[in-house]
XYZ file of N, CA and C in Angstrom:
753
model
N 4.783 -14.138 -7.490
C 4.107 -13.185 -8.083
C 1.727 -13.007 -7.756
N 1.375 -11.156 -7.331
C 0.784 -11.482 -7.722
C -0.220 -11.096 -8.206
N -0.974 -11.694 -8.883
C -1.770 -11.523 -10.320
C -3.380 -11.174 -9.665
N -4.010 -10.288 -10.586
C -5.007 -9.957 -10.489
C -5.359 -10.046 -12.053
N -6.799 -11.033 -12.051
C -6.955 -11.116 -13.343
C -8.190 -10.992 -13.777
N -8.996 -9.991 -14.198
C -10.119 -9.462 -14.700
C -10.934 -9.273 -14.205
N -10.808 -8.568 -12.950
C -11.695 -8.895 -11.702
C -12.351 -8.210 -11.221
N -13.219 -8.265 -11.130
C -15.193 -6.835 -11.707
C -15.282 -6.954 -9.441
N -16.189 -5.786 -9.738
C -15.890 -5.357 -8.063
C -17.750 -4.737 -8.291
N -18.681 -5.680 -7.654
C -19.462 -4.414 -7.492
C -20.494 -4.182 -6.058
N -21.060 -3.711 -6.181
C -21.168 -3.381 -4.235
C -22.772 -4.564 -3.645
N -23.611 -4.509 -5.101
C -24.699 -5.448 -4.869
C -25.115 -6.055 -6.690
N -25.571 -6.840 -6.637
C -25.526 -7.773 -7.658
C -25.902 -7.260 -9.092
N -26.483 -6.437 -9.106
C -27.345 -6.019 -10.223
C -26.475 -4.240 -10.181
N -25.626 -3.701 -9.119
C -25.126 -2.509 -9.347
C -24.067 -2.240 -10.065
N -23.958 -0.952 -9.703
C -22.490 -0.081 -10.913
C -22.002 -1.046 -10.431
N -20.524 -1.535 -11.543
C -19.472 -1.452 -11.054
C -18.643 -0.796 -10.729
N -17.819 -1.131 -9.859
C -16.634 0.191 -9.058
C -15.474 -0.352 -9.761
N -14.788 -1.755 -9.673
C -13.969 -2.125 -11.256
C -14.597 -3.250 -11.871
N -13.903 -2.720 -13.427
C -14.899 -3.936 -13.780
C -13.351 -4.526 -15.594
N -13.305 -5.517 -14.398
C -12.367 -6.338 -15.875
C -10.971 -6.546 -15.604
N -10.046 -6.039 -14.332
C -8.596 -5.090 -13.848
C -7.986 -6.250 -13.854
N -7.142 -6.265 -15.273
C -6.017 -7.310 -15.156
C -4.952 -6.390 -14.546
N -3.690 -7.038 -13.960
C -1.955 -6.666 -13.205
C -1.263 -7.316 -12.932
N -0.075 -7.112 -12.937
C 0.620 -8.543 -11.707
C 1.976 -7.333 -11.029
N 2.126 -7.865 -9.701
C 2.868 -6.325 -8.858
C 4.054 -8.245 -8.579
N 5.679 -7.637 -8.227
C 6.403 -8.958 -8.571
C 6.722 -8.216 -7.170
N 6.997 -9.158 -6.349
C 7.691 -9.183 -5.575
C 9.177 -8.181 -5.332
N 9.723 -7.073 -4.714
C 10.672 -6.099 -4.864
C 10.029 -4.521 -5.679
N 8.738 -5.422 -6.286
C 8.116 -3.114 -6.971
C 7.472 -2.716 -6.230
N 7.732 -1.745 -6.733
C 6.812 -0.773 -5.778
C 5.446 0.479 -6.904
N 4.299 -0.026 -6.647
C 3.583 -0.286 -7.144
C 2.567 0.747 -7.167
N 2.638 2.571 -7.753
C 1.906 3.372 -7.487
C 0.138 3.233 -8.180
N -0.374 3.264 -7.621
C -1.913 2.501 -8.177
C -3.050 4.403 -8.480
N -2.748 4.932 -9.174
C -3.684 6.130 -9.247
C -5.046 6.209 -10.177
N -5.714 7.590 -10.086
C -6.904 7.519 -10.613
C -7.969 8.322 -9.957
N -7.945 9.595 -10.616
C -9.142 10.501 -9.612
C -10.421 9.805 -8.238
N -10.514 10.321 -8.229
C -11.465 10.154 -6.381
C -12.869 9.778 -6.953
N -12.629 8.369 -6.948
C -13.926 7.565 -7.000
C -13.707 6.012 -7.763
N -12.650 6.030 -8.744
C -11.991 5.305 -9.418
C -11.981 3.794 -9.721
N -11.812 3.814 -7.936
C -11.936 2.638 -7.512
C -10.649 1.857 -6.805
N -10.045 2.955 -6.293
C -8.754 2.425 -5.975
C -8.429 1.877 -4.285
N -9.107 2.127 -3.782
C -9.327 1.300 -2.725
C -9.781 0.249 -2.712
N -11.159 0.923 -3.109
C -12.054 -1.155 -3.331
C -10.889 -1.816 -3.891
N -10.014 -1.313 -5.286
C -9.230 -3.032 -5.631
C -7.989 -3.237 -4.581
N -7.647 -2.312 -3.831
C -6.983 -2.890 -2.214
C -7.269 -4.163 -1.729
N -8.927 -3.635 -1.294
C -9.504 -4.072 -0.739
C -10.080 -5.262 -0.977
N -10.214 -5.921 -2.446
C -10.211 -6.931 -3.281
C -9.638 -7.903 -2.991
N -8.256 -7.186 -2.649
C -6.274 -8.466 -3.128
C -7.365 -8.896 -1.918
N -7.147 -8.238 -0.682
C -7.042 -8.297 0.636
C -8.516 -9.303 1.215
N -8.580 -9.873 0.523
C -9.770 -10.114 0.576
C -11.101 -9.593 1.240
N -11.099 -8.398 1.729
C -12.004 -7.322 2.651
C -13.018 -7.107 1.925
N -13.117 -7.046 0.180
C -13.906 -6.383 -0.242
C -14.174 -8.387 -1.482
N -15.607 -8.826 -0.943
C -15.388 -10.474 -2.250
C -15.449 -9.513 -3.509
N -15.023 -10.613 -4.088
C -14.753 -9.754 -5.735
C -15.981 -10.622 -6.336
N -16.519 -10.300 -7.215
C -17.730 -10.512 -8.259
C -17.190 -11.695 -9.638
N -16.353 -11.163 -9.846
C -15.747 -11.557 -11.115
C -14.009 -11.276 -10.950
N -13.631 -13.208 -11.749
C -12.671 -12.505 -11.798
C -11.603 -13.129 -10.989
N -10.470 -13.281 -10.840
C -9.698 -13.982 -9.472
C -8.681 -12.872 -9.466
N -7.782 -13.103 -7.614
C -6.687 -13.112 -7.890
C -5.336 -13.860 -6.953
N -4.565 -14.534 -7.578
C -3.586 -15.487 -6.675
C -2.681 -14.314 -6.280
N -2.058 -15.447 -5.357
C -0.226 -15.678 -5.004
C 0.313 -16.571 -5.320
N 1.115 -16.233 -5.843
C 2.113 -18.155 -6.472
C 1.263 -18.721 -6.833
N 0.689 -18.303 -8.099
C -0.640 -19.595 -8.399
C -1.799 -19.879 -7.848
N -1.813 -19.595 -6.158
C -2.867 -19.803 -5.675
C -4.129 -18.423 -5.433
N -4.976 -19.510 -5.474
C -6.293 -18.013 -5.693
C -6.533 -17.516 -3.948
N -6.476 -16.484 -3.913
C -6.970 -15.619 -2.430
C -7.444 -16.332 -1.985
N -8.392 -16.353 -2.394
C -10.380 -16.909 -1.895
C -10.124 -18.445 -1.704
N -9.144 -18.779 -1.590
C -8.932 -20.327 -1.398
C -8.013 -20.485 -0.169
N -7.530 -19.351 0.357
C -6.505 -19.345 1.501
C -7.193 -19.163 2.874
N -6.770 -19.767 3.771
C -6.670 -19.962 4.603
C -6.651 -18.279 5.534
N -7.494 -17.710 6.393
C -6.984 -16.491 6.709
C -5.792 -16.159 7.269
N -5.063 -17.582 8.354
C -4.050 -17.448 8.672
C -3.074 -16.614 7.870
N -2.980 -17.790 6.525
C -1.718 -17.820 5.555
C -2.056 -16.960 4.469
N -2.829 -16.414 4.219
C -3.307 -14.789 3.681
C -2.399 -13.781 4.334
N -2.969 -14.219 5.352
C -2.226 -13.186 6.817
C -0.660 -13.156 6.392
N -0.262 -14.124 6.313
C 1.545 -14.501 6.026
C 1.767 -13.760 4.878
N 0.893 -13.359 3.485
C 1.097 -12.769 2.024
C 0.687 -12.101 2.297
N -0.212 -11.397 3.012
C -0.453 -9.404 2.496
C -0.546 -8.987 3.767
N -0.667 -7.749 3.662
C -0.440 -7.022 5.094
C -1.124 -5.684 4.495
N -2.149 -5.490 4.834
C -2.851 -3.942 4.297
C -2.757 -2.970 5.704
N -2.710 -2.007 4.691
C -2.946 -0.609 5.771
C -3.651 0.481 5.301
N -5.187 0.533 6.178
C -5.886 1.261 5.747
C -5.915 2.959 6.218
N -5.942 3.286 5.048
C -6.285 4.817 4.903
C -6.239 5.441 6.890
N -7.279 5.354 7.377
C -8.070 5.337 8.617
C -8.498 4.831 9.605
N -7.241 4.809 10.924
C -6.952 3.867 12.130
C -8.101 4.291 13.160
N -8.788 4.265 13.716
C -9.792 4.041 14.886
C -8.718 4.317 16.019
N -7.600 5.045 16.582
C -7.322 4.673 17.722
C -7.745 4.596 19.037
N -7.243 3.344 19.476
C -7.193 2.557 20.677
C -6.523 3.240 21.950
N -6.787 2.574 23.287
C -6.290 3.171 23.891
C -4.690 1.755 24.287
N -4.354 2.249 23.332
C -3.267 0.341 23.355
C -1.810 1.520 23.248
N -0.721 0.283 23.540
C 0.843 1.178 23.542
C 1.672 0.197 21.987
N 1.690 2.016 21.492
C 2.424 1.606 20.519
C 3.030 0.041 20.586
N 3.957 -0.405 20.920
C 4.189 -1.236 20.931
C 3.376 -2.671 21.185
N 2.423 -3.002 21.349
C 1.320 -3.848 21.622
C 0.576 -3.940 20.120
N 0.451 -2.311 20.368
C -0.268 -2.248 19.210
C 0.507 -3.411 18.060
N 1.478 -2.725 17.445
C 2.485 -3.773 16.249
C 2.629 -4.899 16.593
N 2.869 -5.281 18.253
C 3.425 -6.732 19.019
C 1.724 -7.705 17.702
N 0.148 -7.006 17.825
C -0.547 -7.573 17.544
C -0.092 -7.434 15.334
N 1.140 -6.911 15.016
C 1.064 -8.295 13.555
C 1.318 -9.326 13.371
N 1.900 -9.354 14.442
C 2.724 -10.752 14.407
C 1.503 -12.257 15.126
N -0.179 -11.790 15.326
C -0.639 -13.058 15.079
C -0.750 -13.269 14.232
N -0.791 -13.306 13.135
C -0.947 -15.148 12.021
C 0.501 -15.761 12.630
N 1.443 -15.493 13.117
C 2.269 -16.517 13.211
C 2.380 -17.089 14.936
N 1.685 -16.067 15.537
C 1.669 -16.823 17.375
C 0.364 -17.906 17.052
N 1.346 -18.993 18.016
C 0.489 -20.778 18.499
C -0.491 -20.012 19.788
N 1.068 -20.659 20.735
C 1.149 -20.598 21.922
C 0.639 -19.508 23.028
N 1.606 -18.420 22.730
C 2.020 -17.302 23.154
C 3.599 -16.349 22.293
N 3.046 -15.347 22.716
C 4.709 -13.953 22.155
C 5.496 -14.595 22.160
N 6.776 -15.121 21.638
C 7.743 -14.930 21.797
C 9.679 -14.151 21.668
N 10.283 -14.597 22.293
C 11.737 -13.464 22.023
C 11.924 -13.057 20.451
N 11.673 -13.512 19.859
C 11.445 -13.601 18.148
C 10.727 -12.820 17.297
N 9.155 -12.508 18.108
C 8.568 -11.853 17.929
C 8.884 -10.649 18.709
N 8.857 -10.543 19.865
C 9.704 -9.031 20.654
C 10.058 -8.570 19.338
N 11.724 -9.591 19.155
C 12.840 -8.911 18.403
C 12.209 -7.943 17.134
N 11.484 -8.255 15.711
C 10.366 -8.045 15.303
C 10.235 -6.980 14.894
N 9.674 -6.556 16.316
C 8.722 -5.641 16.351
C 9.553 -4.248 16.554
N 10.813 -4.371 17.673
C 11.513 -3.927 18.229
C 12.521 -3.153 17.360
N 12.871 -4.709 16.396
C 13.950 -3.980 14.825
C 12.648 -2.873 14.089
N 11.871 -3.059 13.935
C 10.746 -2.952 13.353
C 10.372 -1.473 13.031
N 10.149 -1.217 14.864
C 9.577 0.153 15.209
C 11.330 1.275 15.620
N 12.681 0.238 15.003
C 13.828 1.158 15.020
C 13.944 1.725 13.761
N 13.942 0.686 12.941
C 13.304 0.901 11.085
C 12.283 2.066 11.022
N 11.578 2.160 12.063
C 10.835 3.529 10.681
C 11.012 4.208 12.348
N 12.167 4.372 12.890
C 12.135 6.053 14.124
C 10.613 6.328 14.774
N 10.025 5.305 15.498
C 9.432 4.868 16.679
C 9.605 4.539 18.270
N 11.285 3.771 17.968
C 10.899 3.352 19.269
C 10.754 4.342 20.127
N 11.440 6.120 19.735
C 10.507 6.574 21.300
C 9.552 6.741 21.391
N 8.474 5.831 20.711
C 7.201 6.545 21.321
C 6.440 4.741 21.806
N 7.274 3.626 21.981
C 6.752 3.094 21.618
C 6.476 2.700 23.315
N 6.043 3.483 23.990
C 5.215 3.083 25.485
C 4.126 4.106 25.426
N 3.703 4.844 24.534
C 2.948 6.054 24.148
C 1.945 4.986 23.818
N 0.818 5.798 23.590
C -0.678 5.111 23.607
C -1.430 5.843 22.091
N -1.351 5.007 21.147
C -1.879 5.337 20.636
C -2.746 6.686 20.013
N -4.044 6.201 21.239
C -5.131 7.590 20.822
C -3.690 8.775 21.156
N -3.067 9.429 21.570
C -1.858 10.124 22.164
C -1.109 10.214 20.923
N -1.108 9.883 20.051
C -0.481 10.384 18.797
C -1.143 11.450 17.427
N 0.017 11.989 16.941
C -0.846 12.879 16.081
C -1.169 11.761 14.053
N -1.179 12.174 13.668
C -2.187 11.057 12.627
C -1.406 10.886 11.647
N 0.556 11.160 11.927
C 1.502 10.960 10.581
C 2.207 9.706 11.976
N 2.180 10.550 13.101
C 2.360 9.010 14.195
C 2.465 7.679 14.029
N 1.142 8.007 14.310
C -0.291 6.490 14.034
C -0.370 5.805 12.940
N 0.120 6.415 11.734
C 0.233 5.909 10.469
C 1.350 5.333 9.533
N 2.480 5.892 10.553
C 3.527 4.787 10.936
C 3.775 3.946 11.928
N 3.505 3.823 12.025
C 2.931 3.069 13.539
C 1.814 2.080 13.034
N 1.151 2.002 12.374
C 0.544 1.439 11.391
C 1.033 0.630 10.703
N 1.772 1.031 9.779
C 3.088 0.590 8.679
C 3.666 -0.318 9.593
N 4.370 -0.396 10.405
C 5.064 -0.737 11.397
C 4.098 -2.016 11.289
N 3.035 -1.952 11.736
C 2.177 -3.537 12.594
C 2.247 -3.832 11.444
N 1.709 -3.590 9.995
C 1.985 -4.807 8.454
C 3.360 -5.162 9.000
N 4.674 -4.486 8.501
C 6.265 -4.675 7.735
C 5.838 -5.988 9.031
N 5.784 -6.223 10.483
C 5.788 -7.502 11.029
C 5.490 -8.366 11.067
N 4.417 -8.177 9.555
C 3.603 -9.555 9.289
C 5.017 -10.387 8.382
N 5.922 -9.879 8.152
C 6.138 -10.009 7.050
C 5.819 -11.091 5.988
N 5.009 -9.871 5.343
C 4.005 -9.868 4.258
C 5.181 -10.138 2.742
N 4.647 -11.041 1.622
C 5.484 -10.768 0.891
C 4.967 -9.744 -0.146
N 3.597 -9.566 0.282
C 2.937 -8.294 -0.831
C 2.502 -7.222 0.331
N 2.442 -5.572 0.215
C 2.157 -4.918 1.281
C 1.944 -4.065 0.434
N 0.447 -3.773 0.923
C -0.734 -2.645 0.265
C -1.439 -1.724 0.872
N -1.208 -0.717 0.208
C -1.369 0.710 1.131
C -2.328 1.672 0.642
N -2.921 2.686 1.419
C -4.174 2.957 1.281
C -3.890 4.413 1.387
N -3.713 5.025 1.324
C -3.133 7.337 0.645
C -2.236 7.252 2.342
N -0.763 6.882 2.469
C -0.308 6.353 3.901
C 0.308 7.066 4.587
N -0.058 8.009 3.180
C 0.996 9.888 2.703
C -0.273 10.769 3.394
N -1.126 10.943 3.460
C -2.432 11.859 3.857
C -1.953 11.947 5.037
N -1.235 11.686 6.499
C -1.496 12.783 7.478
C 0.112 13.071 7.869
N 0.779 13.450 6.821
C 2.406 13.593 6.807
C 2.866 15.114 6.681
N 3.465 15.510 6.823
C 3.986 16.911 6.348
C 5.054 16.790 5.032
N 4.900 17.878 4.003
C 6.499 16.819 2.744
C 7.586 15.952 3.518
N 8.251 17.021 4.506
C 9.154 15.875 4.813
C 8.906 14.376 5.410
N 8.002 14.333 5.456
C 7.121 12.991 6.394
C 7.217 12.142 5.095
N 6.459 12.806 4.185
C 5.543 11.839 2.985
C 6.689 11.726 1.904
N 8.036 12.363 2.670
C 9.038 11.934 1.869
C 10.168 11.038 2.073
N 10.346 10.809 3.570
C 11.030 9.516 3.727
C 9.775 8.817 3.799
N 8.611 8.890 3.914
C 8.130 7.331 4.218
C 8.545 6.264 3.188
N 7.810 7.584 2.662
C 7.912 6.373 0.583
C 9.532 5.532 0.589
N 10.457 7.058 1.004
C 11.754 6.444 0.750
C 11.924 4.930 1.875
N 11.728 5.090 2.577
C 11.773 4.063 3.632
C 11.387 2.595 3.205
N 9.485 2.959 2.451
C 9.018 2.048 2.040
C 9.739 1.058 0.489
N 10.157 1.863 -0.184
C 10.684 1.042 -1.408
C 12.063 1.235 -0.923
N 12.991 1.556 0.280
C 14.508 0.276 -0.029
C 13.731 -0.820 1.363
N 12.658 -0.961 1.721
C 12.023 -2.049 2.687
C 12.206 -2.867 1.490
N 11.277 -2.920 0.193
C 10.190 -3.500 -0.459
C 11.759 -4.335 -1.475
N 12.695 -2.790 -1.146
C 14.004 -3.942 -2.141
C 14.614 -4.941 -1.191
N 15.011 -4.418 -0.318
C 15.991 -5.389 0.805
C 14.805 -6.538 1.053
N 13.629 -6.307 1.727
C 12.993 -7.086 2.167
C 11.959 -8.467 1.099
N 12.117 -8.311 -0.529
C 11.700 -8.581 -1.400
C 10.421 -8.713 -1.335
N 9.636 -7.273 -0.849
C 7.738 -7.370 -0.459
C 7.823 -6.298 -1.706
N 6.574 -6.859 -2.465
C 5.574 -6.400 -3.725
C 5.379 -5.516 -2.714
N 4.972 -4.092 -3.306
C 4.347 -2.462 -2.600
C 3.320 -2.276 -3.583
N 1.793 -2.171 -3.141
C 1.346 -1.391 -3.815
C 0.709 -0.315 -3.147
N 0.689 0.832 -3.287
C 0.281 1.771 -2.809
C -1.179 3.383 -3.602
N -1.766 3.653 -2.840
C -2.984 3.975 -3.521
C -2.713 5.587 -3.173
N -2.608 6.388 -4.385
C -1.890 7.882 -3.463
C -2.021 8.993 -4.667
N -2.473 10.118 -4.108
C -3.614 11.209 -5.681
C -2.047 11.722 -5.516
N -0.248 12.318 -5.037
C 0.380 12.862 -5.575
C 1.091 12.454 -6.103
N 1.707 12.654 -7.602
C 1.792 12.663 -8.842
C 3.017 11.894 -9.091
N 3.495 13.163 -7.704
C 5.005 13.440 -7.971
C 5.837 12.745 -6.612
N 5.135 12.543 -5.866
C 5.552 11.734 -4.884
C 5.458 9.943 -5.710
N 4.613 9.993 -6.295
C 4.233 7.993 -6.477
C 5.461 8.793 -8.144
N 5.947 9.362 -8.813
C 7.270 9.645 -9.631
C 8.552 9.308 -8.577
N 8.180 10.105 -8.128
C 9.894 9.769 -7.592
C 10.450 8.053 -6.899
N 9.133 7.927 -6.407
C 9.498 6.739 -5.610
C 8.390 5.188 -5.879
N 7.902 5.624 -6.905
C 7.543 4.206 -7.832
C 8.266 3.781 -8.902
N 8.171 2.184 -9.150
C 8.528 1.917 -10.327
C 7.946 1.283 -11.434
N 6.201 0.549 -10.719
C 5.125 0.345 -11.744
C 3.938 1.696 -11.605
N 3.229 1.810 -12.375
C 2.023 2.895 -12.258
C 1.111 1.846 -12.845
N -0.067 2.136 -12.261
C -1.358 1.815 -12.536
C -2.324 2.797 -12.617
N -2.687 3.045 -13.958
C -3.938 3.736 -13.588
C -5.214 3.416 -14.167
N -6.047 3.671 -13.417
C -7.345 3.374 -13.075
C -8.422 4.778 -14.031
N -9.175 4.261 -14.819
C -10.557 5.339 -15.248
C -11.647 4.649 -15.857
N -12.851 5.033 -14.776
C -14.378 4.916 -15.630
C -14.070 3.439 -15.255
N -13.251 2.563 -14.145
C -13.487 1.203 -13.713
C -12.660 0.115 -14.147
N -12.152 0.638 -14.957
C -10.698 -0.116 -15.862
C -9.412 0.055 -15.786
N -8.723 -1.079 -16.079
C -7.687 -0.127 -15.772
C -6.947 0.302 -17.632
N -6.301 1.676 -17.272
C -6.096 2.859 -18.255
C -5.374 2.798 -18.865
N -4.121 2.427 -18.341
C -2.711 2.069 -18.572
C -1.861 1.913 -17.139
N -0.690 0.920 -17.329
C 0.105 0.051 -16.404
C 1.452 -0.551 -16.918
N 2.202 -0.352 -16.561
C 3.832 -0.512 -16.961
C 4.782 0.391 -15.740
N 5.723 0.778 -16.388
C 7.059 1.961 -15.714
C 6.465 2.551 -16.109
N 7.796 3.893 -15.203
C 7.618 5.099 -15.980
C 7.193 5.838 -17.450
N 7.652 5.202 -18.122
C 7.672 5.188 -18.895
C 5.503 5.179 -19.453
N 4.658 4.552 -18.660
C 3.678 4.775 -18.703
C 3.197 6.739 -17.888
N 3.488 7.430 -17.545
C 3.707 8.471 -16.534
C 3.739 9.773 -18.121
N 2.503 9.967 -18.732
C 2.942 11.026 -19.740
C 2.062 11.247 -19.615
N 1.903 13.124 -19.978
C 0.802 13.989 -20.306
C -0.294 13.910 -20.836
N 0.506 12.962 -21.722
C -1.299 11.973 -22.402
C -2.260 11.697 -21.708
N -1.665 10.389 -20.739
C -1.887 9.710 -20.062
C -2.919 10.664 -18.601
N -1.933 11.562 -17.839
C -2.865 12.277 -17.061
C -3.730 13.452 -17.435
N -3.479 13.710 -18.564
C -4.931 14.339 -18.796
C -5.661 13.619 -19.077
N -5.830 12.409 -19.632
C -7.600 11.257 -19.985
C -7.826 11.542 -18.698
N -6.377 10.631 -17.863
C -7.330 10.199 -16.320
C -7.715 11.419 -15.128
N -7.431 12.432 -15.415
C -7.449 13.392 -14.148
C -8.000 14.559 -14.850
N -8.051 14.438 -16.181
C -8.638 15.848 -16.996
C -7.705 17.039 -16.440
N -6.418 16.601 -16.768
C -5.694 17.924 -16.043
C -4.554 17.757 -16.963
N -3.984 19.212 -17.795
C -2.872 19.388 -18.445
C -1.618 19.518 -18.131
N -0.874 19.081 -18.289
C 0.264 18.687 -17.409
C 1.648 19.192 -18.397
N 2.972 19.380 -18.015
C 3.772 19.493 -19.044
C 4.698 18.735 -17.959
N 6.186 17.594 -18.436
C 6.904 16.810 -17.268
C 7.941 17.875 -17.539
N 9.024 17.913 -16.694
C 10.335 18.412 -17.181
C 11.500 17.735 -16.495
N 12.532 17.427 -15.955
C 13.921 17.559 -15.093
C 14.019 18.415 -14.791
N 14.065 18.272 -13.346
C 14.866 19.630 -12.779
C 15.720 18.536 -11.275
N 17.069 18.762 -11.833
C 18.211 18.471 -11.080
C 18.559 16.039 -10.910
N 17.997 16.247 -12.309
C 17.859 14.758 -13.229
C 17.099 14.226 -11.997
N 15.504 14.551 -11.818
C 14.616 14.481 -11.616
C 13.309 14.806 -11.902
N 12.443 13.716 -12.452
C 11.077 14.315 -14.017
C 10.106 14.748 -12.601
N 9.877 15.423 -13.450
C 8.823 16.241 -12.181
C 7.474 16.899 -12.664
N 6.624 16.410 -12.279
C 5.208 16.708 -13.287
C 3.995 18.448 -12.824
N 4.569 19.194 -13.570
C 3.985 20.719 -13.465
C 2.331 20.556 -14.711
N 1.262 21.143 -13.692
C 0.283 21.612 -14.094
C -0.021 22.929 -14.733
N -0.353 23.379 -15.968
C -0.753 24.732 -16.003
C -1.614 24.809 -16.659
């Protein structure tokens, strides 16, 4: 289990807290949406989990072990992070994804490493791009490649910062459907920062709402209510059912 206990973060010692006493847990196989308005601290939170941002209070634990005490290689075998924006290098897709195997490589790349990369590219429909260069890809293709690189780390937990921001609607649903299936089949806990509430409600099974640097609500789909959305986003909505799917409709 990934546990976040009373976590706080500020960019300076006496600065404003971006996160203040945040607590929740994520189990392997769960798909959690991290929700809140702009500036709520969503991206900061997942960077704290991956030790990119040093926490100023509280703790993050994986299977009871503090993330802050882990060796970098050990952490990389447990947690993979996909940032919102990646600066594309002049590197072939296959080689870029292969970099995700770095936490496991000791003396050189093995046939097993190459097999895992090839299977992951096939799973994400990227096989036809494996010889292309990153700086030749569209924004959506690049984002899917970065997801592939994270998946070949074979993590217990996957942290995604707005992975659908560069994708058209069809590819947004396709990517989240693939991520949900991967989370279940490979028993990976996924935390995704996302702005589209309907995408989140369609694909995720856990929901963490952040407001004013604190957890406003956390739980299953029952926590996604018109009252919560109005309070967190200052947006009045109805939640209706269409063809068996719950849909959020602003008014």
